[in-house]
Amino acid sequence: MSVDFQQYAEPHCFHDGDDRTSLARQITWALNLADQAAGARHPDVRLSAAVLRAALDDLAAILDERFLHAGGTARQVFAAFADDHGRHAGGGA
């Protein structure tokens, strides 16, 4: 996903019509999942959470640097991304 945003502006510029398939609307769900899984009992789940969180942090940095210029945390950048797409950041499907 981050390669798409680094090489092509189209994924950011086009707005999805359906909240269920909108990255701008649903990306917060993935962030919430990573945050919850970080506190899991099983080390494999915690590792997966760390990998997911790192990927989301990278995506937020690219979105912010290339398009949004919002600054702040990944959660704040994703909220700005949702606002930019006429959505409110979602917490789930």
Coordinates of N, CA, C and O in Angstrom, one line a residue:
M1 N 0.8 -1.2 0.0 CA 0.0 0.0 0.0 C 0.9 1.3 0.0 O 0.6 2.2 -0.7
S2 N 1.9 1.3 0.8 CA 2.7 2.5 0.9 C 3.4 2.8 -0.4 O 3.6 3.9 -0.8
V3 N 3.8 1.7 -1.2 CA 4.4 1.9 -2.5 C 3.4 2.6 -3.4 O 3.8 3.5 -4.2
D4 N 2.1 2.3 -3.4 CA 1.1 2.9 -4.2 C 1.1 4.4 -3.9 O 1.1 5.2 -4.8
F5 N 1.2 4.8 -2.6 CA 1.1 6.2 -2.3 C 2.4 6.9 -2.6 O 2.4 8.1 -2.8
Q6 N 3.5 6.2 -2.6 CA 4.8 6.8 -2.9 C 4.9 7.1 -4.4 O 5.5 8.1 -4.8
Q7 N 4.4 6.2 -5.2 CA 4.6 6.3 -6.6 C 3.5 6.9 -7.4 O 3.7 7.5 -8.4
Y8 N 2.3 6.8 -6.8 CA 1.1 7.3 -7.5 C 0.2 8.0 -6.5 O -0.1 7.5 -5.5
A9 N -0.3 9.1 -7.0 CA -1.2 9.9 -6.1 C -2.6 9.5 -6.2 O -3.4 9.8 -5.3
E10 N -3.0 8.7 -7.2 CA -4.4 8.3 -7.4 C -5.1 7.6 -6.2 O -6.2 8.0 -6.0
P11 N -4.4 6.7 -5.5 CA -5.1 6.1 -4.3 C -5.6 7.2 -3.3 O -6.6 7.0 -2.7
H12 N -4.8 8.3 -3.2 CA -5.3 9.3 -2.3 C -6.3 10.2 -2.9 O -7.2 10.7 -2.2
C13 N -6.2 10.5 -4.2 CA -7.1 11.5 -4.8 C -8.5 11.0 -5.1 O -9.4 11.8 -5.1
F14 N -8.7 9.7 -5.2 CA -10.0 9.2 -5.5 C -10.7 8.9 -4.2 O -10.2 8.3 -3.3
H15 N -12.0 9.2 -4.1 CA -12.8 9.0 -3.0 C -13.7 7.7 -3.2 O -14.3 7.6 -4.2
D16 N -13.7 6.9 -2.1 CA -14.5 5.7 -2.2 C -16.0 6.1 -1.9 O -16.2 6.9 -1.1
G17 N -16.9 5.4 -2.6 CA -18.3 5.7 -2.4 C -18.9 4.9 -1.2 O -19.9 5.4 -0.7
D18 N -18.3 3.8 -0.8 CA -18.9 3.0 0.2 C -18.0 2.9 1.5 O -16.9 2.6 1.4
D19 N -18.6 3.3 2.6 CA -17.8 3.3 3.9 C -17.2 1.9 4.2 O -16.1 1.8 4.8
R20 N -17.9 0.9 3.8 CA -17.4 -0.5 4.1 C -16.1 -0.8 3.4 O -15.3 -1.6 3.9
T21 N -15.8 -0.2 2.2 CA -14.6 -0.4 1.5 C -13.7 0.8 1.4 O -12.7 0.7 0.7
S22 N -14.0 1.8 2.1 CA -13.2 3.0 2.1 C -12.0 2.9 3.0 O -12.1 2.7 4.3
L23 N -10.8 3.0 2.5 CA -9.6 2.9 3.3 C -9.6 4.1 4.3 O -9.2 3.9 5.5
A24 N -10.0 5.2 3.9 CA -10.0 6.4 4.7 C -10.9 6.2 5.9 O -10.6 6.7 7.0
R25 N -12.0 5.4 5.7 CA -12.9 5.2 6.8 C -12.5 4.0 7.7 O -12.7 4.1 8.9
Q26 N -11.9 3.0 7.2 CA -11.6 1.8 7.9 C -10.2 1.7 8.5 O -9.9 0.8 9.3
I27 N -9.3 2.5 8.1 CA -7.9 2.4 8.5 C -7.8 2.5 10.0 O -6.9 1.8 10.7
T28 N -8.6 3.2 10.7 CA -8.6 3.3 12.1 C -8.9 2.0 12.8 O -8.4 1.7 13.9
W29 N -9.7 1.2 12.1 CA -10.0 -0.2 12.7 C -8.7 -1.0 12.8 O -8.5 -1.6 13.8
A30 N -7.9 -0.9 11.8 CA -6.6 -1.6 11.8 C -5.7 -1.1 12.9 O -5.0 -1.8 13.6
L31 N -5.7 0.2 13.1 CA -4.9 0.8 14.1 C -5.4 0.4 15.5 O -4.6 0.0 16.4
N32 N -6.7 0.3 15.7 CA -7.3 -0.2 17.0 C -6.9 -1.6 17.2 O -6.6 -2.0 18.3
L33 N -7.0 -2.4 16.1 CA -6.6 -3.8 16.2 C -5.2 -4.0 16.7 O -4.9 -4.8 17.6
A34 N -4.3 -3.2 16.1 CA -2.9 -3.3 16.5 C -2.7 -2.9 17.9 O -1.9 -3.5 18.7
D35 N -3.4 -1.9 18.3 CA -3.2 -1.4 19.7 C -3.7 -2.5 20.7 O -3.1 -2.7 21.7
Q36 N -4.9 -3.1 20.4 CA -5.4 -4.1 21.3 C -4.5 -5.4 21.3 O -4.3 -5.9 22.4
A37 N -4.1 -5.8 20.2 CA -3.2 -7.0 20.1 C -1.9 -6.8 20.8 O -1.3 -7.7 21.2
A38 N -1.4 -5.5 20.9 CA -0.1 -5.3 21.5 C -0.2 -5.7 23.0 O 0.9 -6.0 23.6
G39 N -1.3 -5.8 23.6 CA -1.4 -6.2 25.0 C -1.8 -7.7 25.2 O -2.2 -8.1 26.3
A40 N -1.8 -8.5 24.1 CA -2.2 -9.9 24.1 C -1.2 -10.7 25.0 O -0.1 -10.4 25.2
R41 N -1.7 -11.8 25.4 CA -0.9 -12.7 26.3 C 0.1 -13.5 25.4 O 1.2 -13.7 25.9
H42 N -0.2 -13.8 24.2 CA 0.6 -14.6 23.4 C 1.7 -13.8 22.6 O 1.3 -12.8 22.0
P43 N 3.0 -14.2 22.7 CA 4.0 -13.4 22.1 C 3.8 -13.3 20.5 O 4.2 -12.2 20.0
D44 N 3.3 -14.3 19.9 CA 3.1 -14.2 18.4 C 2.1 -13.1 18.1 O 2.3 -12.4 17.1
V45 N 1.1 -13.0 18.9 CA 0.1 -11.9 18.6 C 0.7 -10.5 18.9 O 0.5 -9.6 18.1
R46 N 1.5 -10.4 19.9 CA 2.2 -9.1 20.2 C 3.1 -8.8 19.0 O 3.2 -7.6 18.6
L47 N 3.9 -9.8 18.5 CA 4.8 -9.6 17.4 C 4.0 -9.1 16.2 O 4.4 -8.1 15.5
S48 N 2.9 -9.8 15.9 CA 2.0 -9.4 14.7 C 1.5 -8.0 14.9 O 1.4 -7.2 13.9
A49 N 1.1 -7.6 16.1 CA 0.7 -6.3 16.4 C 1.8 -5.2 16.1 O 1.5 -4.2 15.6
A50 N 3.0 -5.6 16.5 CA 4.1 -4.6 16.3 C 4.4 -4.4 14.8 O 4.6 -3.3 14.4
V51 N 4.3 -5.5 14.1 CA 4.5 -5.5 12.6 C 3.4 -4.6 12.0 O 3.7 -3.8 11.1
L52 N 2.1 -4.9 12.3 CA 1.0 -4.1 11.8 C 1.2 -2.7 12.2 O 1.0 -1.8 11.3
R53 N 1.5 -2.4 13.4 CA 1.6 -1.0 13.8 C 2.7 -0.3 13.1 O 2.6 0.9 12.7
A54 N 3.9 -1.0 12.9 CA 5.0 -0.3 12.1 C 4.5 0.0 10.7 O 4.8 1.1 10.2
A55 N 3.8 -0.9 10.1 CA 3.3 -0.7 8.7 C 2.3 0.5 8.7 O 2.4 1.3 7.8
L56 N 1.4 0.6 9.7 CA 0.5 1.7 9.7 C 1.2 3.0 10.0 O 0.8 4.0 9.4
D57 N 2.2 3.0 10.9 CA 3.0 4.2 11.1 C 3.7 4.7 9.9 O 3.7 5.9 9.6
D58 N 4.2 3.7 9.1 CA 4.9 4.1 7.8 C 3.9 4.7 6.8 O 4.1 5.7 6.2
L59 N 2.7 4.1 6.8 CA 1.6 4.6 5.9 C 1.2 6.0 6.3 O 1.1 6.9 5.5
A60 N 1.0 6.2 7.6 CA 0.7 7.5 8.1 C 1.7 8.5 7.7 O 1.4 9.6 7.3
A61 N 3.0 8.2 7.9 CA 4.1 9.1 7.6 C 4.1 9.5 6.1 O 4.2 10.7 5.7
I62 N 3.8 8.5 5.2 CA 3.8 8.8 3.8 C 2.6 9.6 3.4 O 2.7 10.6 2.7
L63 N 1.4 9.3 4.0 CA 0.2 10.1 3.7 C 0.4 11.5 4.2 O 0.0 12.5 3.5
D64 N 1.0 11.7 5.3 CA 1.2 13.0 5.9 C 2.2 13.8 5.1 O 2.0 15.0 4.8
E65 N 3.3 13.2 4.8 CA 4.4 13.8 4.0 C 3.9 14.3 2.6 O 4.2 15.4 2.2
R66 N 3.2 13.4 1.9 CA 2.9 13.6 0.5 C 1.6 14.4 0.3 O 1.5 15.1 -0.6
F67 N 0.6 14.3 1.2 CA -0.7 14.8 1.0 C -1.3 15.7 2.1 O -1.9 16.7 1.8
L68 N -1.2 15.3 3.3 CA -2.0 15.9 4.3 C -1.3 17.0 5.1 O -1.9 18.0 5.5
H69 N 0.0 16.8 5.4 CA 0.7 17.8 6.2 C 0.0 18.2 7.5 O 0.0 19.3 7.9
A70 N -0.5 17.2 8.2 CA -1.2 17.4 9.4 C -0.3 17.3 10.6 O -0.6 17.9 11.6
G71 N 0.8 16.6 10.5 CA 1.6 16.4 11.7 C 0.9 15.5 12.7 O -0.2 15.1 12.6
G72 N 1.6 15.1 13.7 CA 1.0 14.4 14.8 C 1.1 12.9 14.7 O 1.9 12.4 13.9
T73 N 0.4 12.2 15.4 CA 0.4 10.7 15.5 C -0.2 10.1 14.3 O -0.9 10.7 13.5
A74 N 0.0 8.8 14.2 CA -0.7 8.0 13.1 C -2.2 8.2 13.2 O -2.9 8.4 12.2
R75 N -2.7 8.1 14.4 CA -4.2 8.3 14.6 C -4.7 9.6 14.1 O -5.7 9.8 13.5
Q76 N -3.9 10.7 14.4 CA -4.3 12.0 14.0 C -4.2 12.1 12.4 O -5.0 12.8 11.8
V77 N -3.2 11.5 11.9 CA -3.0 11.6 10.4 C -4.2 10.8 9.7 O -4.7 11.3 8.8
F78 N -4.5 9.7 10.3 CA -5.6 8.9 9.7 C -6.9 9.6 9.9 O -7.8 9.5 9.0
A79 N -7.1 10.4 10.9 CA -8.3 11.2 11.1 C -8.4 12.3 10.1 O -9.4 12.6 9.5
A80 N -7.2 12.9 9.8 CA -7.1 13.9 8.8 C -7.4 13.3 7.4 O -8.0 13.9 6.5
F81 N -6.9 12.1 7.2 CA -7.1 11.4 5.9 C -8.6 11.1 5.7 O -9.2 11.4 4.6
A82 N -9.3 10.7 6.8 CA -10.7 10.5 6.7 C -11.5 11.8 6.4 O -12.4 11.8 5.6
D83 N -11.1 12.8 7.1 CA -11.7 14.1 6.9 C -11.5 14.6 5.5 O -12.4 15.2 4.9
D84 N -10.3 14.4 5.0 CA -10.0 14.8 3.6 C -10.8 14.1 2.6 O -11.1 14.6 1.5
H85 N -11.3 12.9 2.9 CA -12.1 12.1 2.1 C -13.6 12.2 2.4 O -14.4 11.4 1.9
G86 N -13.9 13.1 3.2 CA -15.3 13.3 3.6 C -15.9 12.3 4.5 O -17.1 12.0 4.5
R87 N -15.1 11.6 5.2 CA -15.5 10.5 6.1 C -15.1 10.9 7.5 O -14.3 11.8 7.8
H88 N -15.7 10.2 8.5 CA -15.2 10.3 9.9 C -14.4 9.0 10.1 O -14.9 7.9 9.7
A89 N -13.3 9.1 10.8 CA -12.5 7.9 11.1 C -13.4 6.9 11.8 O -14.0 7.2 12.8
G90 N -13.3 5.7 11.3 CA -14.2 4.6 11.9 C -13.4 3.8 12.9 O -12.2 3.7 12.9
G91 N -14.1 3.1 13.7 CA -13.5 2.2 14.7 C -13.7 0.8 14.4 O -13.1 -0.1 15.0
G92 N -14.5 0.5 13.4 CA -14.8 -0.9 13.0 C -15.6 -1.0 11.8 O -15.9 0.0 11.1
A93 N -15.9 -2.2 11.4 CA -16.5 -2.5 10.1 C -18.0 -2.2 10.2 O -18.7 -2.1 11.1

